[in-house]
Tab-separated table of C-alpha atoms in Angstrom:
chain	number	residue	atom	x	y	z
F	27	MET	CA	-52.799	-101.268	-44.187
F	28	ALA	CA	-49.511	-98.636	-43.812
F	29	GLY	CA	-47.267	-97.537	-46.272
F	30	ILE	CA	-44.655	-94.077	-46.426
F	31	ILE	CA	-44.200	-91.686	-48.856
F	32	HIS	CA	-41.851	-91.573	-51.261
F	33	GLN	CA	-41.961	-88.547	-53.049
F	34	ILE	CA	-44.130	-85.414	-52.910
F	35	SER	CA	-43.966	-83.390	-56.283
F	36	THR	CA	-45.361	-79.811	-57.495
F	37	SER	CA	-44.802	-77.677	-60.691
F	38	ASP	CA	-45.740	-74.420	-61.300
F	39	GLY	CA	-48.029	-75.654	-63.806
F	40	GLY	CA	-48.074	-78.980	-66.419
F	41	VAL	CA	-45.448	-82.644	-66.120
F	42	PRO	CA	-43.758	-83.687	-64.688
F	43	LYS	CA	-43.997	-82.272	-61.354
F	44	LEU	CA	-40.676	-82.693	-59.659
F	45	PRO	CA	-39.852	-83.437	-55.541
F	46	VAL	CA	-39.909	-81.897	-52.837
F	47	HIS	CA	-38.865	-82.481	-49.605
F	48	GLN	CA	-41.707	-81.517	-47.410
F	49	ALA	CA	-45.431	-79.402	-48.184
F	50	LEU	CA	-48.359	-78.192	-46.568
F	51	VAL	CA	-51.484	-80.361	-47.696
F	52	THR	CA	-54.147	-77.698	-47.127
F	53	GLN	CA	-57.812	-78.206	-49.376
F	54	ALA	CA	-56.992	-76.308	-51.640
F	55	GLY	CA	-53.918	-78.210	-52.510
F	56	ILE	CA	-50.392	-78.968	-52.086
F	57	VAL	CA	-48.774	-75.878	-51.034
F	58	GLY	CA	-46.618	-74.682	-54.345
F	59	ASP	CA	-48.603	-76.961	-56.633
F	60	ARG	CA	-50.584	-75.635	-59.723
F	61	GLN	CA	-52.223	-76.764	-62.327
F	62	LYS	CA	-52.560	-76.179	-65.846
F	63	ASN	CA	-55.457	-77.045	-66.866
F	64	ARG	CA	-58.414	-76.477	-64.023
F	65	LEU	CA	-60.704	-77.651	-65.469
F	66	PHE	CA	-59.782	-81.152	-65.429
F	67	HIS	CA	-57.667	-80.444	-62.374
F	68	GLY	CA	-57.849	-79.252	-58.899
F	69	GLY	CA	-60.621	-77.642	-57.077
F	70	PRO	CA	-61.348	-79.185	-53.072
F	71	ASN	CA	-62.260	-83.026	-54.749
F	72	ARG	CA	-59.444	-83.178	-56.730
F	73	ALA	CA	-57.019	-80.770	-54.206
F	74	VAL	CA	-54.218	-84.228	-54.476
F	75	CYS	CA	-53.468	-86.624	-56.363
F	76	LEU	CA	-51.472	-90.066	-55.073
F	77	TYR	CA	-50.033	-93.157	-56.624
F	78	SER	CA	-48.167	-96.038	-55.962
F	79	LEU	CA	-44.161	-96.993	-55.878
F	80	GLU	CA	-44.682	-99.864	-56.838
F	81	VAL	CA	-47.612	-99.498	-59.726
F	82	ILE	CA	-44.902	-97.074	-61.307
F	83	GLY	CA	-41.703	-100.174	-60.864
F	84	ARG	CA	-44.395	-102.748	-62.079
F	85	LEU	CA	-44.698	-99.836	-65.364
F	86	ARG	CA	-41.186	-99.603	-65.694
F	87	THR	CA	-40.908	-103.374	-66.643
F	88	GLU	CA	-43.597	-103.641	-68.972
F	89	GLY	CA	-40.999	-100.719	-70.616
F	90	HIS	CA	-42.649	-97.505	-69.962
F	91	PRO	CA	-39.920	-94.829	-69.324
F	92	ILE	CA	-42.252	-93.446	-65.993
F	93	ALA	CA	-41.050	-92.082	-62.826
F	94	PRO	CA	-42.800	-91.035	-59.667
F	95	GLY	CA	-44.093	-87.268	-60.669
F	96	THR	CA	-44.350	-87.899	-64.259
F	97	THR	CA	-47.606	-88.653	-64.864
F	98	GLY	CA	-48.813	-85.547	-62.283
F	99	GLU	CA	-49.058	-87.093	-59.108
F	100	ASN	CA	-48.394	-84.961	-55.394
F	101	VAL	CA	-47.810	-87.827	-53.528
F	102	THR	CA	-46.182	-91.513	-54.442
F	103	VAL	CA	-46.751	-93.525	-51.752
F	104	SER	CA	-45.082	-97.343	-51.343
F	105	GLY	CA	-45.813	-100.466	-49.337
F	106	ILE	CA	-49.769	-99.919	-49.737
F	107	ASP	CA	-52.158	-102.661	-51.517
F	108	TRP	CA	-52.978	-99.747	-54.429
F	109	PRO	CA	-56.040	-101.384	-55.650
F	110	LEU	CA	-57.606	-101.511	-52.208
F	111	VAL	CA	-57.044	-97.608	-52.482
F	112	ARG	CA	-60.832	-96.101	-54.772
F	113	PRO	CA	-63.483	-93.781	-53.598
F	114	GLY	CA	-64.428	-93.411	-50.206
F	115	VAL	CA	-60.884	-94.621	-48.599
F	116	ARG	CA	-59.373	-92.668	-46.630
F	117	LEU	CA	-55.474	-91.818	-45.739
F	118	ARG	CA	-53.845	-90.463	-43.486
F	119	LEU	CA	-50.557	-88.373	-44.656
F	120	GLY	CA	-48.225	-87.687	-41.712
F	121	ALA	CA	-48.566	-87.512	-38.671
F	122	GLU	CA	-51.475	-84.447	-39.366
F	123	ALA	CA	-52.496	-84.545	-43.037
F	124	GLU	CA	-55.891	-86.395	-44.361
F	125	VAL	CA	-57.422	-87.624	-46.944
F	126	GLU	CA	-60.013	-89.052	-48.736
F	127	VAL	CA	-59.877	-90.520	-52.313
F	128	THR	CA	-62.539	-89.047	-54.432
F	129	THR	CA	-62.065	-90.011	-57.445
F	130	TYR	CA	-60.182	-92.074	-60.425
F	131	THR	CA	-57.240	-89.976	-62.089
F	132	VAL	CA	-58.371	-89.586	-65.893
F	133	PRO	CA	-55.037	-90.323	-67.728
F	134	CYS	CA	-54.871	-87.343	-70.407
F	135	LYS	CA	-52.216	-86.793	-73.418
F	136	ASN	CA	-49.604	-85.075	-71.321
F	137	ILE	CA	-49.108	-87.627	-69.826
F	138	ALA	CA	-47.973	-89.910	-72.792
F	139	GLY	CA	-43.880	-89.210	-72.656
F	140	SER	CA	-44.020	-91.119	-69.785
F	141	PHE	CA	-45.055	-94.486	-71.694
F	142	ALA	CA	-43.697	-96.514	-74.306
F	143	ASP	CA	-46.385	-95.380	-78.314
F	144	GLY	CA	-47.300	-92.514	-75.972
F	145	ARG	CA	-49.976	-94.911	-74.804
F	146	PHE	CA	-51.963	-92.463	-71.309
F	147	ASN	CA	-54.726	-95.023	-71.239
F	148	ARG	CA	-52.729	-98.048	-69.796
F	149	ILE	CA	-53.097	-96.444	-66.373
F	150	SER	CA	-57.038	-95.889	-66.908
F	151	GLN	CA	-59.365	-97.998	-64.449
F	152	LYS	CA	-61.371	-98.702	-67.300
F	153	ALA	CA	-58.480	-100.039	-69.151
F	154	ALA	CA	-56.241	-101.194	-66.082
F	155	PRO	CA	-58.212	-101.560	-62.657
F	156	GLY	CA	-55.514	-101.392	-60.521
F	157	ASP	CA	-53.322	-99.169	-61.990
F	158	SER	CA	-54.978	-95.588	-61.737
F	159	ARG	CA	-53.182	-92.926	-59.896
F	160	VAL	CA	-56.053	-91.096	-57.780
F	161	TYR	CA	-57.715	-87.630	-56.908
F	162	ALA	CA	-58.672	-87.475	-52.780
F	163	ARG	CA	-59.927	-83.974	-51.360
F	164	VAL	CA	-58.246	-83.007	-47.750
F	165	LEU	CA	-59.873	-83.418	-44.747
F	166	ARG	CA	-57.176	-82.477	-42.145
F	167	GLU	CA	-54.432	-79.615	-43.044
F	168	GLY	CA	-51.227	-80.571	-42.233
F	169	TRP	CA	-47.198	-81.233	-43.670
F	170	ILE	CA	-46.058	-84.198	-45.308
F	171	THR	CA	-42.497	-84.634	-45.088
F	172	ILE	CA	-40.549	-87.753	-47.484
F	173	GLY	CA	-40.179	-91.286	-45.503
F	174	ASP	CA	-43.124	-90.459	-43.312
F	175	ALA	CA	-46.027	-92.843	-42.761
F	176	VAL	CA	-49.091	-93.272	-44.562
F	177	GLU	CA	-52.269	-95.499	-43.178
F	178	THR	CA	-55.475	-96.015	-43.956
F	179	LEU	CA	-58.357	-95.448	-41.992
F	180	GLU	CA	-61.466	-96.069	-42.402
F	181	PRO	CA	-64.152	-95.000	-44.638
F	182	LEU	CA	-66.205	-92.815	-42.788
F	183	GLN	CA	-69.990	-92.569	-42.717
F	184	GLY	CA	-71.235	-91.135	-45.619
F	185	SER	CA	-68.953	-91.160	-47.710
F	186	LEU	CA	-68.273	-91.696	-51.408
F	187	LEU	CA	-67.694	-95.333	-50.888
């Protein structure tokens, strides 16, 4: 399964994260990005947050004012069968970076502005399987650019899957 990087987003803490053309993905996360609350965000197993442009589009048709970066994701991808992106799945981002999905991202009140009536739990994996953002750890660092390919790879032996 292959797709593309639609948007790369960073912030100095909080949401929305704003688009950048290119970024360096490191084991600590996206260079230039910072999380406001490190208890729930960031760290080696939550270094990068990813989301699907197709899910965002579907949420918009439901009337939610969501857009890439507004729910705090760093990398918005398109062309990927998003429900198959789950813990243990590895993704190659661009020519160099490689990540492994570690967990579904639990939504919080800070992203309420992206949802009609503030219903941020709309993208909870428990409430709406396949519509959640995901966190990933970085297996291989590298540069990514908008338009780069995203490739799904086989899970590693002993991975989280």
